[in-house]
Coordinates of C-alpha atoms in Angstrom, one line a residue:
M1 CA 107.4 99.4 47.9
A2 CA 109.4 96.9 45.7
N3 CA 107.7 94.9 42.9
V4 CA 106.7 91.9 44.7
T5 CA 106.2 90.0 41.5
E6 CA 109.9 90.6 40.6
V7 CA 110.9 89.4 44.1
Y8 CA 108.8 86.3 44.5
G9 CA 107.9 85.6 40.8
N10 CA 104.3 85.0 42.2
D11 CA 101.3 87.5 41.1
S12 CA 99.1 86.0 43.3
F13 CA 101.4 87.0 46.4
I14 CA 100.2 90.7 45.5
S15 CA 96.7 90.1 46.8
N16 CA 98.0 89.1 50.3
V17 CA 100.2 92.1 50.5
T18 CA 99.0 95.5 51.8
E19 CA 100.8 98.6 51.6
S20 CA 101.7 100.0 55.1
T21 CA 100.3 103.5 55.8
P22 CA 103.2 105.7 56.8
P23 CA 102.5 107.0 60.3
Q24 CA 101.3 110.7 60.7
S25 CA 103.9 113.2 61.6
N26 CA 101.6 114.7 64.3
S27 CA 100.1 112.0 65.9
P28 CA 98.8 112.9 69.3
W29 CA 98.6 109.5 70.7
D30 CA 102.1 109.2 69.8
D31 CA 103.0 112.2 72.1
A32 CA 100.7 111.1 74.7
T33 CA 102.3 107.6 75.1
W34 CA 105.7 109.0 75.3
I35 CA 104.9 111.4 77.9
L36 CA 102.9 108.6 79.9
T37 CA 105.8 106.2 79.7
S38 CA 108.4 109.0 80.6
A39 CA 106.1 109.9 83.6
F40 CA 106.1 106.2 84.8
I41 CA 110.0 106.3 84.6
I42 CA 110.1 109.3 86.6
F43 CA 107.8 107.8 89.2
T44 CA 110.6 105.3 90.0
M45 CA 112.7 108.1 91.1
Q46 CA 110.8 108.3 94.5
S47 CA 112.2 104.8 95.2
G48 CA 115.6 106.1 94.4
F49 CA 115.3 109.0 96.3
G50 CA 114.1 106.8 99.4
L51 CA 116.9 104.3 98.8
L52 CA 119.6 107.1 98.7
E53 CA 118.3 109.1 101.6
S54 CA 117.7 106.1 104.0
G55 CA 121.3 104.7 103.0
M56 CA 122.6 108.0 104.0
A57 CA 121.0 108.4 107.1
S58 CA 121.2 106.3 110.2
R59 CA 119.4 103.0 110.6
K60 CA 117.1 104.0 113.3
N61 CA 115.2 106.5 110.7
E62 CA 115.3 104.1 107.7
V63 CA 111.7 103.2 107.7
N64 CA 110.6 106.9 108.4
I65 CA 112.5 108.3 105.6
M66 CA 111.1 105.8 103.0
L67 CA 107.5 106.6 104.5
K68 CA 108.0 110.3 103.7
N69 CA 108.6 109.6 100.2
V70 CA 105.3 108.1 100.2
V71 CA 103.8 111.1 101.8
D72 CA 105.3 113.2 98.8
V73 CA 103.5 111.2 96.3
V74 CA 100.1 110.8 98.1
F75 CA 99.6 114.2 99.6
G76 CA 101.6 115.9 97.1
G77 CA 99.7 114.5 94.2
I78 CA 96.2 115.3 95.6
T79 CA 97.1 119.1 96.1
Y80 CA 98.7 119.1 92.6
W81 CA 95.6 117.5 91.2
S82 CA 93.2 119.9 93.0
I83 CA 95.0 122.9 92.3
G84 CA 98.5 122.7 91.3
Y85 CA 97.8 121.9 87.8
G86 CA 95.5 124.7 87.3
L87 CA 97.9 127.2 88.6
T88 CA 100.6 126.1 86.3
F89 CA 98.7 125.4 82.9
G90 CA 95.1 126.9 83.5
D91 CA 94.2 129.1 80.5
D92 CA 90.8 130.2 81.7
A93 CA 89.8 134.0 81.9
G94 CA 92.1 135.4 84.6
A95 CA 95.3 133.6 83.5
N96 CA 98.3 135.7 83.2
G97 CA 102.2 135.7 83.2
F98 CA 102.2 135.1 87.0
T99 CA 99.7 132.3 87.4
G100 CA 97.4 130.1 85.4
V101 CA 93.5 129.9 86.0
G102 CA 91.4 126.8 85.2
Y103 CA 91.6 123.0 85.3
F104 CA 91.2 122.9 89.0
F105 CA 90.1 119.6 90.3
L106 CA 91.1 118.3 86.9
N107 CA 88.7 116.4 84.9
P108 CA 88.8 117.0 81.4
D109 CA 86.8 115.6 78.6
G110 CA 86.3 116.2 74.9
E111 CA 89.1 116.1 72.0
H112 CA 92.2 116.9 74.1
I113 CA 91.5 114.6 77.2
G114 CA 94.5 112.3 76.4
T115 CA 96.9 115.3 75.9
I116 CA 95.8 116.9 79.4
Y117 CA 95.7 113.6 81.3
S118 CA 99.2 112.6 80.1
K119 CA 100.5 116.1 80.8
F120 CA 99.1 116.0 84.4
V121 CA 100.7 112.8 85.2
F122 CA 103.8 113.8 83.7
Q123 CA 103.9 117.2 85.9
A124 CA 102.8 115.6 88.8
S125 CA 105.7 113.6 89.1
F126 CA 107.7 116.8 88.7
A127 CA 105.8 118.4 91.5
T128 CA 106.4 115.5 93.9
T129 CA 110.1 115.2 93.1
A130 CA 110.4 119.0 94.0
T131 CA 109.1 118.1 97.5
T132 CA 111.1 114.7 98.0
I133 CA 114.4 116.9 97.5
V134 CA 113.6 118.7 100.6
S135 CA 113.0 115.5 102.6
G136 CA 116.7 114.6 102.6
A137 CA 117.6 117.9 104.2
M138 CA 115.1 117.6 106.9
A139 CA 116.0 113.9 107.4
E140 CA 116.2 112.3 111.1
R141 CA 114.9 115.3 113.1
T142 CA 111.6 116.5 111.5
K143 CA 108.1 115.5 112.8
L144 CA 106.3 113.2 110.5
M145 CA 102.8 115.4 111.0
A146 CA 104.8 118.5 110.0
Y147 CA 106.4 117.0 107.1
I148 CA 102.9 115.8 105.7
V149 CA 101.6 119.4 106.1
F150 CA 104.5 120.9 104.4
S151 CA 104.2 118.2 101.4
L152 CA 100.8 119.6 101.0
F153 CA 101.8 123.1 100.6
N154 CA 105.1 122.7 98.8
T155 CA 103.3 121.8 95.6
F156 CA 102.1 125.6 95.5
V157 CA 105.6 126.7 95.6
Y158 CA 106.6 124.5 92.7
S159 CA 103.5 125.4 90.7
F160 CA 104.2 129.1 89.9
P161 CA 107.8 128.8 88.7
A162 CA 106.4 126.0 86.4
H163 CA 104.0 128.3 85.1
W164 CA 106.6 130.9 84.4
V165 CA 108.9 128.6 82.4
W166 CA 106.4 126.4 80.5
A167 CA 103.0 127.8 80.4
D168 CA 102.2 129.8 77.1
E169 CA 101.4 132.7 79.1
G170 CA 104.3 132.5 81.4
W171 CA 106.5 135.6 81.8
L172 CA 109.8 133.8 81.6
K173 CA 108.7 131.8 78.5
K174 CA 108.0 134.9 76.8
L175 CA 111.5 136.2 77.5
Y176 CA 112.7 132.7 75.7
V177 CA 114.0 131.3 79.0
V178 CA 115.9 127.8 78.3
D179 CA 114.9 125.2 80.7
V180 CA 114.2 121.9 79.1
A181 CA 113.6 119.5 82.1
G182 CA 112.6 121.8 85.0
V183 CA 116.0 122.8 86.6
G184 CA 114.3 125.8 87.8
P185 CA 110.8 124.9 88.8
V186 CA 111.9 121.5 90.0
H187 CA 115.5 121.4 91.2
L188 CA 116.2 125.2 92.1
V189 CA 112.9 125.4 94.1
G190 CA 113.5 122.3 95.8
G191 CA 117.2 123.0 96.6
V192 CA 116.4 126.6 98.2
T193 CA 113.6 125.0 100.2
A194 CA 116.0 122.3 101.4
L195 CA 118.4 125.0 102.4
I196 CA 116.1 127.0 104.3
A197 CA 114.6 123.9 106.0
A198 CA 118.1 122.8 107.1
V199 CA 118.8 126.1 108.5
M200 CA 115.6 126.3 110.4
L201 CA 115.9 122.9 112.0
K202 CA 119.4 123.2 112.9
P203 CA 121.9 120.3 113.0
R204 CA 121.2 117.0 114.2
R205 CA 122.4 116.0 117.8
G206 CA 126.2 115.3 117.4
R207 CA 126.6 116.4 113.7
F208 CA 129.3 118.8 114.3
V209 CA 131.6 118.0 117.3
K210 CA 135.3 118.6 117.8
E211 CA 137.8 116.7 115.6
S212 CA 135.0 115.3 113.6
R213 CA 135.7 115.1 109.9
I214 CA 133.1 115.4 107.0
Y215 CA 132.3 111.7 106.5
Q216 CA 133.2 110.1 109.7
H217 CA 130.3 111.1 112.0
I218 CA 126.8 110.1 112.1
P219 CA 127.9 107.3 109.5
S220 CA 125.6 105.9 106.7
S221 CA 123.6 103.2 107.7
N222 CA 123.6 101.1 104.3
P223 CA 126.0 102.7 101.5
V224 CA 124.6 99.7 99.2
N225 CA 121.0 101.4 99.5
T226 CA 122.7 104.8 98.7
L227 CA 124.4 103.3 95.3
L228 CA 121.2 101.3 94.5
G229 CA 119.3 104.5 94.8
L230 CA 121.7 106.3 92.5
F231 CA 121.1 103.8 89.7
M232 CA 117.3 104.3 90.3
L233 CA 117.5 108.0 90.0
W234 CA 120.1 107.7 87.0
W235 CA 117.4 105.6 85.3
G236 CA 114.6 108.1 86.1
W237 CA 116.6 111.0 85.0
L238 CA 116.4 109.7 81.6
G239 CA 112.9 109.7 81.7
F240 CA 113.0 113.2 83.2
N241 CA 115.0 114.8 80.4
C242 CA 114.0 112.7 77.5
G243 CA 110.4 113.1 78.3
S244 CA 110.6 116.9 78.7
T245 CA 110.4 117.0 74.9
F246 CA 106.7 116.2 75.4
G247 CA 106.4 114.0 72.7
I248 CA 108.2 112.5 69.7
S249 CA 106.1 113.7 66.9
G250 CA 107.8 116.0 64.3
G251 CA 111.3 116.5 65.2
K252 CA 110.6 115.8 69.1
W253 CA 112.1 112.6 68.8
K254 CA 115.4 113.7 67.5
L255 CA 115.5 116.1 70.4
A256 CA 114.7 113.4 72.8
T257 CA 117.6 111.1 71.5
R258 CA 120.0 114.0 71.8
A259 CA 118.8 114.6 75.6
A260 CA 119.4 111.0 76.3
A261 CA 123.0 111.1 75.0
T262 CA 123.9 114.4 76.8
T263 CA 122.2 113.2 79.9
I264 CA 124.4 110.3 80.0
L265 CA 127.7 111.9 78.9
S266 CA 127.1 114.7 81.5
S267 CA 126.8 112.1 84.2
C268 CA 130.0 110.3 82.8
G269 CA 131.7 113.5 83.0
G270 CA 130.6 114.4 86.7
G271 CA 131.2 110.8 87.6
I272 CA 134.8 110.9 86.7
T273 CA 135.3 114.3 88.1
A274 CA 133.9 113.1 91.4
F275 CA 136.5 110.1 91.5
I276 CA 139.4 112.3 90.9
I277 CA 138.3 114.7 93.7
S278 CA 137.6 111.8 96.1
Y279 CA 141.1 110.1 95.3
V280 CA 143.0 113.4 95.8
F281 CA 141.4 115.2 98.6
H282 CA 140.7 111.9 100.7
K283 CA 144.0 110.2 100.7
R284 CA 143.2 107.8 97.8
K285 CA 139.9 106.6 99.2
Y286 CA 136.5 106.6 97.1
I287 CA 134.0 108.3 99.3
I288 CA 130.4 107.2 98.5
P289 CA 128.6 110.4 99.2
L290 CA 131.0 112.4 97.4
I291 CA 130.9 110.3 94.4
V292 CA 127.1 109.9 94.4
N293 CA 126.4 113.5 94.8
G294 CA 129.2 114.4 91.9
I295 CA 127.1 112.2 89.5
L296 CA 123.6 113.8 90.6
G297 CA 125.2 117.3 90.4
S298 CA 126.0 116.6 86.9
L299 CA 122.6 115.2 86.1
V300 CA 121.0 118.4 87.5
S301 CA 123.5 120.7 85.7
V302 CA 122.7 119.3 82.2
S303 CA 118.7 118.9 82.6
A304 CA 117.8 122.5 81.3
I305 CA 120.1 122.5 78.2
C306 CA 119.9 118.6 77.4
A307 CA 118.1 118.9 74.2
V308 CA 119.7 122.0 72.7
T309 CA 123.5 121.4 73.2
T310 CA 126.4 119.3 72.1
T311 CA 127.8 116.1 73.6
W312 CA 131.2 117.4 74.3
A313 CA 129.4 120.6 76.0
A314 CA 127.5 118.1 78.0
V315 CA 130.7 116.5 79.5
I316 CA 132.0 120.0 80.4
I317 CA 128.9 120.9 82.2
G318 CA 128.7 117.7 83.9
S319 CA 132.2 118.0 85.3
V320 CA 131.6 121.5 86.4
G321 CA 128.5 120.6 88.3
A322 CA 130.6 117.9 90.0
I323 CA 132.9 120.1 91.4
I324 CA 130.2 122.4 92.5
A325 CA 128.4 119.7 94.2
A326 CA 131.7 119.0 96.1
L327 CA 132.7 122.5 97.0
S328 CA 129.1 123.4 98.2
D329 CA 129.2 120.6 100.6
F330 CA 132.2 121.5 102.0
L331 CA 131.0 125.1 102.5
L332 CA 128.0 124.1 104.0
F333 CA 129.9 121.8 106.3
K334 CA 132.0 124.6 107.5
L335 CA 128.9 126.8 107.8
K336 CA 127.7 124.1 110.1
I337 CA 124.5 123.6 108.0
D338 CA 123.7 119.9 108.5
D339 CA 122.2 118.5 105.0
P340 CA 122.2 114.7 105.7
V341 CA 122.1 113.9 102.0
G342 CA 123.5 116.8 100.3
A343 CA 120.3 118.1 98.8
S344 CA 121.2 121.7 98.9
S345 CA 124.6 121.1 97.4
V346 CA 123.2 119.1 94.5
H347 CA 119.8 120.7 93.8
L348 CA 120.5 124.4 94.8
F349 CA 124.2 125.3 93.7
C350 CA 124.1 122.9 90.7
S351 CA 120.7 124.2 89.6
I352 CA 122.1 127.7 89.5
W353 CA 125.0 126.6 87.3
G354 CA 122.4 124.4 85.4
L355 CA 120.5 127.4 84.2
L356 CA 123.5 129.9 83.8
C357 CA 125.3 127.4 81.6
C358 CA 122.4 127.7 78.9
G359 CA 123.6 131.3 78.4
I360 CA 127.1 129.8 77.4
F361 CA 126.6 126.5 75.6
A362 CA 122.9 126.6 74.4
Q363 CA 122.3 126.3 70.4
K364 CA 119.1 127.4 68.9
D365 CA 116.6 124.7 68.4
Q366 CA 116.3 124.2 64.8
I367 CA 114.9 121.1 64.7
Q368 CA 111.6 121.8 66.4
G369 CA 111.8 125.4 66.9
E370 CA 110.2 125.4 70.5
F371 CA 112.8 124.8 73.0
N372 CA 115.6 127.7 72.4
F373 CA 115.3 130.8 70.2
N374 CA 118.9 132.2 70.9
H375 CA 122.4 131.1 70.8
G376 CA 124.5 130.9 73.8
L377 CA 127.6 133.1 74.1
L378 CA 129.9 130.4 72.8
W379 CA 128.0 130.3 69.6
G380 CA 127.8 134.1 69.0
G381 CA 124.5 134.8 70.5
G382 CA 125.5 137.6 72.6
W383 CA 124.5 138.2 76.2
Y384 CA 120.6 138.3 76.0
L385 CA 120.2 134.7 76.8
L386 CA 122.4 134.6 79.7
G387 CA 120.7 137.7 81.2
V388 CA 117.4 135.9 80.8
Q389 CA 118.9 132.8 82.5
T390 CA 120.2 135.0 85.3
L391 CA 117.0 136.7 85.8
S392 CA 115.1 133.4 86.1
V393 CA 117.7 132.2 88.7
V394 CA 117.4 135.1 91.0
T395 CA 113.4 135.4 90.6
I396 CA 113.0 131.6 91.4
I397 CA 115.2 131.8 94.3
L398 CA 113.6 134.7 95.8
W399 CA 110.1 133.4 95.5
S400 CA 111.2 129.9 96.9
A401 CA 113.1 131.3 99.7
V402 CA 110.1 133.6 100.9
M403 CA 107.4 131.0 100.3
S404 CA 109.4 128.4 102.1
V405 CA 110.1 130.6 105.1
I406 CA 106.4 131.3 105.4
I407 CA 105.2 127.8 105.3
L408 CA 107.9 126.2 107.5
K409 CA 107.6 128.9 110.0
A410 CA 103.9 128.6 110.3
I411 CA 104.2 124.8 110.7
D412 CA 106.8 125.5 113.3
L413 CA 104.6 127.8 115.3
T414 CA 101.8 125.5 115.2
I415 CA 102.9 121.8 114.8
G416 CA 106.5 122.1 115.5
L417 CA 109.1 121.0 113.0
R418 CA 111.6 119.4 115.1
V419 CA 111.1 116.2 117.3
S420 CA 112.5 116.3 120.9
T421 CA 115.7 115.1 121.9
E422 CA 114.8 111.6 123.2
E423 CA 112.8 111.0 119.7
E424 CA 115.9 111.9 118.0
I425 CA 118.3 109.7 120.0
V426 CA 115.9 106.7 119.7
G427 CA 114.8 107.4 116.1
A428 CA 111.5 108.0 114.2
D429 CA 111.2 104.3 113.3
F430 CA 110.2 103.9 116.9
F431 CA 108.4 106.7 117.9
E432 CA 106.3 107.3 114.6
H433 CA 106.0 103.6 113.5
N434 CA 106.6 101.5 116.7
I435 CA 109.6 99.5 115.3
M436 CA 112.2 98.9 117.9
P437 CA 115.7 100.8 117.5
P438 CA 118.8 99.2 116.5
D439 CA 121.2 97.8 119.3
G440 CA 123.2 100.5 120.9
V441 CA 120.6 103.5 120.9
M442 CA 119.1 102.7 124.2
P443 CA 122.2 103.1 126.3
I444 CA 122.8 106.4 124.9
L445 CA 119.2 107.4 125.6
A446 CA 119.8 106.0 129.4
K447 CA 122.7 108.3 129.8
H448 CA 120.8 111.3 128.4
F449 CA 118.1 110.6 130.8
K450 CA 120.9 110.3 134.0
T451 CA 121.7 113.8 133.2
K452 CA 118.0 114.6 133.7
R453 CA 118.2 112.7 137.1
S454 CA 121.4 114.3 138.2
S455 CA 119.9 117.6 137.7
N456 CA 116.8 117.0 139.6
K457 CA 117.2 119.2 142.7
N458 CA 114.0 117.5 144.4
K459 CA 116.0 114.0 144.3
D460 CA 116.7 112.3 147.7
E461 CA 120.3 112.2 147.3
S462 CA 120.3 108.9 149.8
N463 CA 117.9 107.2 147.7
D464 CA 119.2 104.9 145.1
E465 CA 116.1 104.4 143.4
Q466 CA 114.8 107.3 140.8
V467 CA 112.4 107.6 138.1
V468 CA 112.9 110.0 135.1
A469 CA 110.0 110.0 132.7
D470 CA 108.3 112.3 130.0
E471 CA 105.1 111.9 128.1
K472 CA 106.6 109.0 125.9
L473 CA 109.6 107.5 127.8
C474 CA 110.1 106.0 131.5
F475 CA 113.5 105.1 132.8
C476 CA 113.7 103.6 136.3
F477 CA 117.3 103.8 137.9
I478 CA 118.2 101.3 141.0
K479 CA 121.6 101.3 141.7
K480 CA 123.7 99.5 139.0
K481 CA 120.7 98.6 137.0
T482 CA 118.5 100.5 134.7
I483 CA 115.2 99.3 133.4
V484 CA 113.6 101.2 130.5
A485 CA 109.6 101.1 130.2
I486 CA 108.9 102.7 126.7
R487 CA 105.5 103.5 126.2
R488 CA 103.6 104.6 123.1
K489 CA 101.7 108.0 123.0
R490 CA 98.3 107.9 124.2
G491 CA 95.1 109.4 122.5
T492 CA 92.6 111.7 124.1
R493 CA 90.4 108.8 125.0
D494 CA 93.0 106.9 126.9
K495 CA 93.8 110.1 128.9
D496 CA 90.3 110.6 129.8
E497 CA 89.9 107.1 130.9
D498 CA 92.9 107.4 133.0
E499 CA 91.5 110.6 134.6
T500 CA 88.5 108.6 135.9
K501 CA 90.5 106.1 137.4
D502 CA 90.7 106.3 141.3
D503 CA 94.3 105.0 141.5
D504 CA 96.3 108.2 140.5
I505 CA 99.7 106.3 140.5
H506 CA 101.4 107.5 137.5
T507 CA 102.7 105.0 134.8
E508 CA 106.2 105.4 135.6
K509 CA 105.6 104.7 139.5
K510 CA 104.0 101.5 138.3
A511 CA 106.9 100.5 136.3
L512 CA 109.2 101.2 139.3
D513 CA 107.0 99.0 141.4
I514 CA 107.3 96.1 138.7
L515 CA 111.3 96.6 138.9
R516 CA 111.1 96.5 142.9
K517 CA 109.2 93.2 142.7
H518 CA 111.1 91.4 140.0
V519 CA 114.5 92.3 140.1
K520 CA 115.0 91.6 143.8
K521 CA 113.6 88.4 145.1
G522 CA 115.0 87.2 148.4
G523 CA 118.2 89.4 147.9
K524 CA 119.0 87.6 144.4
E525 CA 118.8 88.9 141.0
E526 CA 117.0 86.8 138.4
E527 CA 118.1 86.3 135.0
E528 CA 117.0 89.4 132.9
E529 CA 115.0 87.3 130.3
D530 CA 113.1 85.9 133.2
V531 CA 112.3 89.2 134.7
I532 CA 111.3 90.7 131.6
S533 CA 109.0 87.8 130.8
E534 CA 107.3 88.2 134.4
I535 CA 107.1 92.0 133.7
T536 CA 105.3 91.8 130.6
Q537 CA 102.9 89.2 131.9
S538 CA 102.2 90.3 135.4
D539 CA 98.8 91.9 136.5
T540 CA 100.5 95.1 137.5
A541 CA 101.6 95.7 133.8
A542 CA 97.9 95.0 132.6
G543 CA 96.4 98.1 130.9
M544 CA 99.7 100.0 130.7
Q545 CA 100.8 100.9 127.4
F546 CA 104.3 99.7 127.6
T547 CA 105.8 98.5 124.2
N548 CA 109.3 97.4 125.5
F549 CA 111.0 96.4 128.5
G550 CA 114.8 96.2 128.7
F551 CA 117.9 96.4 131.0
I552 CA 120.8 98.5 130.5
K553 CA 123.7 97.9 132.8
D554 CA 125.4 100.8 134.2
E555 CA 128.8 99.8 134.7
E556 CA 130.6 103.2 133.8
E557 CA 128.5 105.6 135.8
K558 CA 131.2 107.8 136.8
K559 CA 132.2 108.3 132.9
C560 CA 128.5 108.8 132.0
D561 CA 128.0 111.5 134.6
E562 CA 131.2 113.6 133.3
T563 CA 130.4 113.4 129.5
D564 CA 127.7 115.2 127.8
P565 CA 125.4 112.4 126.6
V566 CA 124.3 114.0 123.3
D567 CA 128.1 114.1 122.2
D568 CA 128.1 110.6 122.3
I569 CA 125.5 110.2 119.6
K570 CA 127.1 108.9 116.4
G571 CA 124.0 107.3 114.9
D572 CA 124.0 103.5 114.2

């Protein structure tokens, strides 16, 4: 401290000045604060994933996709607290290179309470992100209940590779694998599971039709939301990579700043590459999904090496990542694997590159001495590091593939993964959340039901009246008009009450009676609005669980009968 008397010429001033105490180099609360702050930033990635996925999907499933991101947090979070954290970082008796033991139903106390809690919050955000990745590949055709069960169990798939890579006893960590920000446990696990889920669920209706082009079928509902989701993920990625230094004490703050710089520069390289690819291969058009996934692919690619590489290497890594994302997306399209948001392209294929590039571009950590102990090939480190990185890729892919097949197959055999055709056409927003579908969806569904009607061998050909229904939908056809009576799913109690009634007329028959009564009065057709109003207020409709009545004019009946209705489904 400078001589205050010399500066101010006042001896009395010295009594009012106290020497500042230099900060301790290993202050634990500094590290905990950094970890918590990073975890809070990472948590906002859930909003980014939700906006990006809902923006790329059709409008009839937007709410459902956003809710699935809520499911990831609440259900995945509770399983990670109860068991997942212990499997990852438990160090009690029995812990080994494969799994941790201890810290189940986490509730620590004592000297290390702050460190453990901050680490748990940070890792919980990682675990839920691994599940959120999969939600994009399963979008628009997965039952919500099936996804809830999946989110509960997918946490375990993440926990074991996380133990291998980050825990002191982890077998990959003992081999000095380089994975600063979880490319293996988070992105590779999520990407493999996403691909398995997409294959098992099969494509959405109308996804692969003749003469369709990659970005012209089932169009995105809101590209603005997609871009907004990209920015939120971009922001969250900085917390992801910089926070993975697990503190700022000692030399960690220097590694965190390097991680920030390489993350940004990698995304710049990937973004420029994606713009060029789009401009060259899409007739001077800038395709939003391609550019978005190119940037995300570059961010995934640099995450493992972000704190132990150079800035120019980060630009190269990000550029290659964007190329891989574009090529793999094209490959999946050719293989007719439907991944609505490109989760497999971004997180699986770019993760493989992200881990392997460490064996080429990584530098020995000479600042903190924790994150890398070997140089990559480019720096004369030999083949050892590349071999370890390759081993980690193969092992994590095999683990994730086997476990995801077991979990998803078990769910499919018990609950069922995929929604019905009718639910897929109308959208999950209506069937799962009682939100009316957008305009243009119900006529397509009517065509689908007309196919059912025409295939009904017991139908009286001379009768122009026909009812087609399943457990959730009811369509009544009378000549050139169609009335749809959509009803909610009924609980067990409602079914029991219905069985005790003397009147055994089915709900769909009641709907047809209402239609006869109100559509034709004195041989004249009323205005549709008046008919709907009378129907919803009539005594006949009382007690029926209808949620909507609507007319669908059938002016192109011949055309409808000759066309496969599901081929017309383009989304909204």
